[in-house]
mmCIF file of C-alpha atoms in Angstrom:
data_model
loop_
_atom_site.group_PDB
_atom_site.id
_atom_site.type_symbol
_atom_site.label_atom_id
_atom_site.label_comp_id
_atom_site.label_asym_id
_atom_site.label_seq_id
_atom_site.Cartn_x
_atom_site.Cartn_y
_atom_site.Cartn_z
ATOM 1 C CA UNK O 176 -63.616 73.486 -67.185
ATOM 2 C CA UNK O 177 -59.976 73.537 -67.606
ATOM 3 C CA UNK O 178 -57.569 70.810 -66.152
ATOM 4 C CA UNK O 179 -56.293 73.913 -63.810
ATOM 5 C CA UNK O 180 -59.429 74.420 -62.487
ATOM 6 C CA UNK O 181 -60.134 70.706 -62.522
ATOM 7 C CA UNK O 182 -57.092 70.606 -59.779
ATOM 8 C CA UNK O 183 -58.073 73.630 -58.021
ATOM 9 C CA UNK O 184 -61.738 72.023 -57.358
ATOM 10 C CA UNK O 185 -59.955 68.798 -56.436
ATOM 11 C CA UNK O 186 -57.832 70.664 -53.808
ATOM 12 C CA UNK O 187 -61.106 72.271 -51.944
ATOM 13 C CA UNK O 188 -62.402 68.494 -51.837
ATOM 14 C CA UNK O 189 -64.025 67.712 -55.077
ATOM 15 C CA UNK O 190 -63.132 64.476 -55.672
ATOM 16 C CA UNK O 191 -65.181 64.204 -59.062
ATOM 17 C CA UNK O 192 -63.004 66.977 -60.835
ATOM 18 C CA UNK O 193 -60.124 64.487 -60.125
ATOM 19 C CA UNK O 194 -61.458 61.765 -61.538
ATOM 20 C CA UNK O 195 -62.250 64.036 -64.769
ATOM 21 C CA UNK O 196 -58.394 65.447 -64.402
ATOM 22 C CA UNK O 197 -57.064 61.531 -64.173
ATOM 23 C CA UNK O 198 -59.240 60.702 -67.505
ATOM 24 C CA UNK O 199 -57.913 63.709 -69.433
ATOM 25 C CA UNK O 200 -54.430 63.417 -68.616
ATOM 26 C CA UNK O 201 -53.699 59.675 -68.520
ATOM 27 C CA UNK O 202 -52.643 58.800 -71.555
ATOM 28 C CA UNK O 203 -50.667 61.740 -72.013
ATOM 29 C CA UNK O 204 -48.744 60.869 -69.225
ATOM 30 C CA UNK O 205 -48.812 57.325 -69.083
ATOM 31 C CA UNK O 206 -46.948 57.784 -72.477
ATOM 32 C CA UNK O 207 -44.094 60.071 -71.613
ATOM 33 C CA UNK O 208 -43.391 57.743 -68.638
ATOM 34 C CA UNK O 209 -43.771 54.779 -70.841
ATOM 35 C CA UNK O 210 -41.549 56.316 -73.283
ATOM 36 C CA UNK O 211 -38.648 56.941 -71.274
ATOM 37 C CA UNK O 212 -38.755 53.650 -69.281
ATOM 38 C CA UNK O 213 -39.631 51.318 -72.121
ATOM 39 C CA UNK O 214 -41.347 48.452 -69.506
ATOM 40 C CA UNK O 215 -44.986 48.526 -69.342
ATOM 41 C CA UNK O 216 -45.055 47.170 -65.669
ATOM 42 C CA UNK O 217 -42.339 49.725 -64.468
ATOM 43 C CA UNK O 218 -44.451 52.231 -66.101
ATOM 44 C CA UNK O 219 -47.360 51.576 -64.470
ATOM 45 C CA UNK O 220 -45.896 51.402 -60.737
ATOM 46 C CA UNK O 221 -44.239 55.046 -61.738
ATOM 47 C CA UNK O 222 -47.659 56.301 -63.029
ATOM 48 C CA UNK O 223 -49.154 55.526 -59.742
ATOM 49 C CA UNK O 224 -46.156 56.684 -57.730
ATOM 50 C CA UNK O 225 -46.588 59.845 -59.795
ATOM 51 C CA UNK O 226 -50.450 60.555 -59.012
ATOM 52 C CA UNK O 227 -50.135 59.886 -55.094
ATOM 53 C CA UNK O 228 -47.102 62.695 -55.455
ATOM 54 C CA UNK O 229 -49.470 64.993 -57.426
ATOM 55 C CA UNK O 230 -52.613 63.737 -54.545
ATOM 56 C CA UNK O 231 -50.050 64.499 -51.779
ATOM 57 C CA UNK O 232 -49.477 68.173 -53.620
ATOM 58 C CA UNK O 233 -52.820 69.184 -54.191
ATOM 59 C CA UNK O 234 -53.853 68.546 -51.120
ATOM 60 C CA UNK O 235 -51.429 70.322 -49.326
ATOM 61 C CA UNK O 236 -52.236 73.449 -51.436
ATOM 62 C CA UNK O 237 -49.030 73.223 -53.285
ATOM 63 C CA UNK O 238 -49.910 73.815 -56.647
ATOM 64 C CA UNK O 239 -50.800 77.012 -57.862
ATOM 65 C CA UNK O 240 -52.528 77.867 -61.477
ATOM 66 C CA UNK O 241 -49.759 79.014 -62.922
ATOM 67 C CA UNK O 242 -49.920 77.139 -66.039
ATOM 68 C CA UNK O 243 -50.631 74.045 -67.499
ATOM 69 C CA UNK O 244 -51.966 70.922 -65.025
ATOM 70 C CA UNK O 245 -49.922 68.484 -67.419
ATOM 71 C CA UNK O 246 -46.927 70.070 -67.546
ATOM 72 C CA UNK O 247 -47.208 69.706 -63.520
ATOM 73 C CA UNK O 248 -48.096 66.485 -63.611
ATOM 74 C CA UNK O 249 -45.447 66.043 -65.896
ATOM 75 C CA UNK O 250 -42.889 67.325 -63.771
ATOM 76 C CA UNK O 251 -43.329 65.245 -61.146
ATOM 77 C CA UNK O 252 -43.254 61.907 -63.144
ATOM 78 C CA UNK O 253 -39.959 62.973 -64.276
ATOM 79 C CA UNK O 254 -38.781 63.468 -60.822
ATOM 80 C CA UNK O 255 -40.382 60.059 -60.213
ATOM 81 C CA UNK O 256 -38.656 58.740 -63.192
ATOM 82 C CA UNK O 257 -35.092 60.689 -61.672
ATOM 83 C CA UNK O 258 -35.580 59.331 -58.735
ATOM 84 C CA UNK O 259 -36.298 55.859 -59.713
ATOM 85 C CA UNK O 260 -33.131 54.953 -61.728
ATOM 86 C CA UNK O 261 -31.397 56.884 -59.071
ATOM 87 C CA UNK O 262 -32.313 53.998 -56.714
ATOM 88 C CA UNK O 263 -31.618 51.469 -58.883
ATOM 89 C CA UNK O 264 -28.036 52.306 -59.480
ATOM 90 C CA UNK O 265 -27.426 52.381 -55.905
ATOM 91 C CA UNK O 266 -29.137 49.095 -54.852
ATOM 92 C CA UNK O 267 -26.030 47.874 -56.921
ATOM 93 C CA UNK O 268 -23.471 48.444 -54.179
ATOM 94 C CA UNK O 269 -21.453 45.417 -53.434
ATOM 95 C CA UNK O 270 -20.301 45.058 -49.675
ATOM 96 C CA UNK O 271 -16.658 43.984 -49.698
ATOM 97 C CA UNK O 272 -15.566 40.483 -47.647
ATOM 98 C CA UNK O 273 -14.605 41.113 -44.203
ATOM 99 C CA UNK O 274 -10.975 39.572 -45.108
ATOM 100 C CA UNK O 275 -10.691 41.882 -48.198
ATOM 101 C CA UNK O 276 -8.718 44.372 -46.086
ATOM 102 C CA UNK O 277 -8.649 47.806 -48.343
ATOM 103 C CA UNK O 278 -7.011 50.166 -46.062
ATOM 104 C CA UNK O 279 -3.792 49.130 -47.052
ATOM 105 C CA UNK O 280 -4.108 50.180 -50.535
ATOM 106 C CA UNK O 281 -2.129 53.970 -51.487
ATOM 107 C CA UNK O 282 -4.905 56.425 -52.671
ATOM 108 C CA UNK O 283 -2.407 57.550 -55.513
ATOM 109 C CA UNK O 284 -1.945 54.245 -57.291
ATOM 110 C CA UNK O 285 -5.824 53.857 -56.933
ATOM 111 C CA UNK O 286 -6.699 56.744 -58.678
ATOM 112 C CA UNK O 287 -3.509 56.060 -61.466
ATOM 113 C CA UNK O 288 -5.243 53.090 -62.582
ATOM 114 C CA UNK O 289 -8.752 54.762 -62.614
ATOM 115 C CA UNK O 290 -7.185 57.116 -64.815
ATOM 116 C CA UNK O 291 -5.487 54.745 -67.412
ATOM 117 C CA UNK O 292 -8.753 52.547 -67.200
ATOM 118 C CA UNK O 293 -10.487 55.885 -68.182
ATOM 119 C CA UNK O 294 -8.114 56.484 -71.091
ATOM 120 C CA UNK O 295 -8.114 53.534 -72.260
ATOM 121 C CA UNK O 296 -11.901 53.166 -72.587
ATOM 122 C CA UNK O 297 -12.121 56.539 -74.410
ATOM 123 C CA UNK O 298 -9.549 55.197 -76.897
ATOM 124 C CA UNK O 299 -11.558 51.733 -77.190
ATOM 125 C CA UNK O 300 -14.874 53.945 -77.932
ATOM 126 C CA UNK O 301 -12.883 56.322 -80.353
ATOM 127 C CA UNK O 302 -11.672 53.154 -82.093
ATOM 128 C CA UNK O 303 -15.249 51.689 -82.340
ATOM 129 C CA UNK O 304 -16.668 54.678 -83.961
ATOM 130 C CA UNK O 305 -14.017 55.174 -86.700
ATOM 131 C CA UNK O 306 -14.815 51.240 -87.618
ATOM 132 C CA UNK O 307 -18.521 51.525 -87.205
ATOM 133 C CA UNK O 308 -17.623 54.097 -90.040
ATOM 134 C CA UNK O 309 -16.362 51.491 -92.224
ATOM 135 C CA UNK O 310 -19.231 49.257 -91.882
ATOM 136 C CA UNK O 311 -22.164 49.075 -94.531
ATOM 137 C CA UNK O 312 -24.879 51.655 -93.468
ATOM 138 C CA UNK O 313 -27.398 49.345 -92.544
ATOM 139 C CA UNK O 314 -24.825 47.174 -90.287
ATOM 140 C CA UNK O 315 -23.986 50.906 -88.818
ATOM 141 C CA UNK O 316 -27.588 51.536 -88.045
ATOM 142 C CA UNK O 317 -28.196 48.665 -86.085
ATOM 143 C CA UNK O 318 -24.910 49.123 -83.877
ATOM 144 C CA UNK O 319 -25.736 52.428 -83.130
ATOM 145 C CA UNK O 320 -29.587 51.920 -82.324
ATOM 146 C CA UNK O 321 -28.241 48.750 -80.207
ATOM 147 C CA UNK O 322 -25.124 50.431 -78.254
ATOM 148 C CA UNK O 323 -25.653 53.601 -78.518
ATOM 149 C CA UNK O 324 -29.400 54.423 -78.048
ATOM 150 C CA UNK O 325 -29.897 51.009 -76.032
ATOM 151 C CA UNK O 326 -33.033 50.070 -78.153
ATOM 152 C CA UNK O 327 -33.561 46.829 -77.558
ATOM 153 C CA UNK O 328 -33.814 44.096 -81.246
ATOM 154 C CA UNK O 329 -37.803 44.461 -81.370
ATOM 155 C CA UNK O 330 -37.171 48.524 -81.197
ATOM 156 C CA UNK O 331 -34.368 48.219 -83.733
ATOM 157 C CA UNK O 332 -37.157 45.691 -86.543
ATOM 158 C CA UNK O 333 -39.871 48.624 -85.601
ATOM 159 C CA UNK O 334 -38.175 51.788 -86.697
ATOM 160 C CA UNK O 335 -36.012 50.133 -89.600
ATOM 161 C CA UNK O 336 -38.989 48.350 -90.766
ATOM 162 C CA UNK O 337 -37.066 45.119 -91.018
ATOM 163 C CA UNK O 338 -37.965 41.729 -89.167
ATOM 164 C CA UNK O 339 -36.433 40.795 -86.198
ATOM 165 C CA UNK O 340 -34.611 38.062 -87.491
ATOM 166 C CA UNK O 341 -33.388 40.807 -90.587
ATOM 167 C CA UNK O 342 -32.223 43.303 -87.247
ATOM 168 C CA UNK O 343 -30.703 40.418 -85.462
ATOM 169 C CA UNK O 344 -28.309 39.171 -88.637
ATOM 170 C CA UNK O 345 -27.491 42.789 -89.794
ATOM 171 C CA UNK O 346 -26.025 42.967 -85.880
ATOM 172 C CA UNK O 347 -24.152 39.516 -86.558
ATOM 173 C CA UNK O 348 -22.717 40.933 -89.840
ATOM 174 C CA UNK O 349 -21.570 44.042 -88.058
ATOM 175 C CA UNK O 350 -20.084 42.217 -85.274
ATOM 176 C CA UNK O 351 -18.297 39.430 -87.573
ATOM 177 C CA UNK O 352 -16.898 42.827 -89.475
ATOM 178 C CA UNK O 353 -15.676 45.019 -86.501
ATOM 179 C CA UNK O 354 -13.565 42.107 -85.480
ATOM 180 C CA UNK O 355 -12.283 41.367 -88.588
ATOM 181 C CA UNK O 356 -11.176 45.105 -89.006
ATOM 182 C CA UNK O 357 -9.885 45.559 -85.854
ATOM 183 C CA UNK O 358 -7.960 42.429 -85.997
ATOM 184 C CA UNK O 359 -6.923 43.991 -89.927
ATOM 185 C CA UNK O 360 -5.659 47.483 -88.102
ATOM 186 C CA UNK O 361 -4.428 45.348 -84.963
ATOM 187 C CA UNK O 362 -7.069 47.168 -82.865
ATOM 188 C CA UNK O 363 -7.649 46.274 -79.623
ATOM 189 C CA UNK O 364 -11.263 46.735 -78.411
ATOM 190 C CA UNK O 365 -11.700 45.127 -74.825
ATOM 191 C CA UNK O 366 -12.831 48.217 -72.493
ATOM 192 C CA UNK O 367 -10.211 48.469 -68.853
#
């Protein structure tokens, strides 16, 4: 049987075909969530979060074989996965003091210096870059993986094939040599 029909017979009640659904498609999916989360115990709460979604679907009737079951399934972990760092960027809001009084503040010279923080970080990052250019290619590498692609030192040793401790002084290097460039082209590289 196919997965589609595997979720079809799971939607009339057969609670085997899910079970055979769940073994096929695990891995598969445990994988893509894993991969774009990079923590194993954050993956496995949006795994689960992701099958009682796809449980709630089926057996309301709302999925139809129109295609793949894994691309489905799929889907809805990346809504999960959406809706996830969604919530985490907005558990970050900071009430302000009751004495910090902020009606008195002009909306104009607010959103001045939100634009000449703005301008000034895109000149800071434009700055970086053309140094990161001067650096030695493997020093480049690691700035990039580290900044850029947020991988984290382990992630960094893995794909360069390097130790740790290799990763971790290649980033030293580049960092000593950024600020001695920027400090050579009188550079200044703290973000507003």
């Amino acid at each position: 049987m196919s997965d589609e029909q595997l979720a079809l017979l799971y939607a009339d009640g057969n609670n085997k075909a899910f079970d055979i659904l769940l073994s096929r498609v695990q891995n598969k999916l445990f994988s893509y969530i894993f991969c774009m989360v990079k923590n194993e115990e954050m993956a496995n709460d949006l795994f689960q979060e992701t099958f009682i979604k796809a449980i709630m679907k089926l057996r309301d009737g709302k999925y139809k074989d129109q295609g793949k079951f894994l691309f489905w399934v799929t889907r809805i972990a990346h809504n999960v996965i959406i809706d996830h760092f969604r919530d985490m960027k907005n558990s970050h809001v900071v009430d302000a003091p009751k004495e910090n009084d902020l009606g008195n503040i002009r909306g104009d010279s607010v959103l001045e210096t939100d634009r000449e923080s703005t301008l000034v970080n895109e000149q800071v990052m434009k700055d970086v870059r053309q140094l990161m250019e001067a650096l030695p290619e493997v020093q480049r590498e690691v700035v990039y993986m580290r900044y850029y692609q947020e991988m984290s030192f382990k992630e960094i040793a893995e794909a360069t094939g390097v130790s740790i401790n290799t990763s971790l002084g290649r980033m030293r290097y580049a960092l000593i040599n950024l600020r001695k460039l920027s400090r050579e082209h009188s550079i200044e590289l703290q973000l507003a």
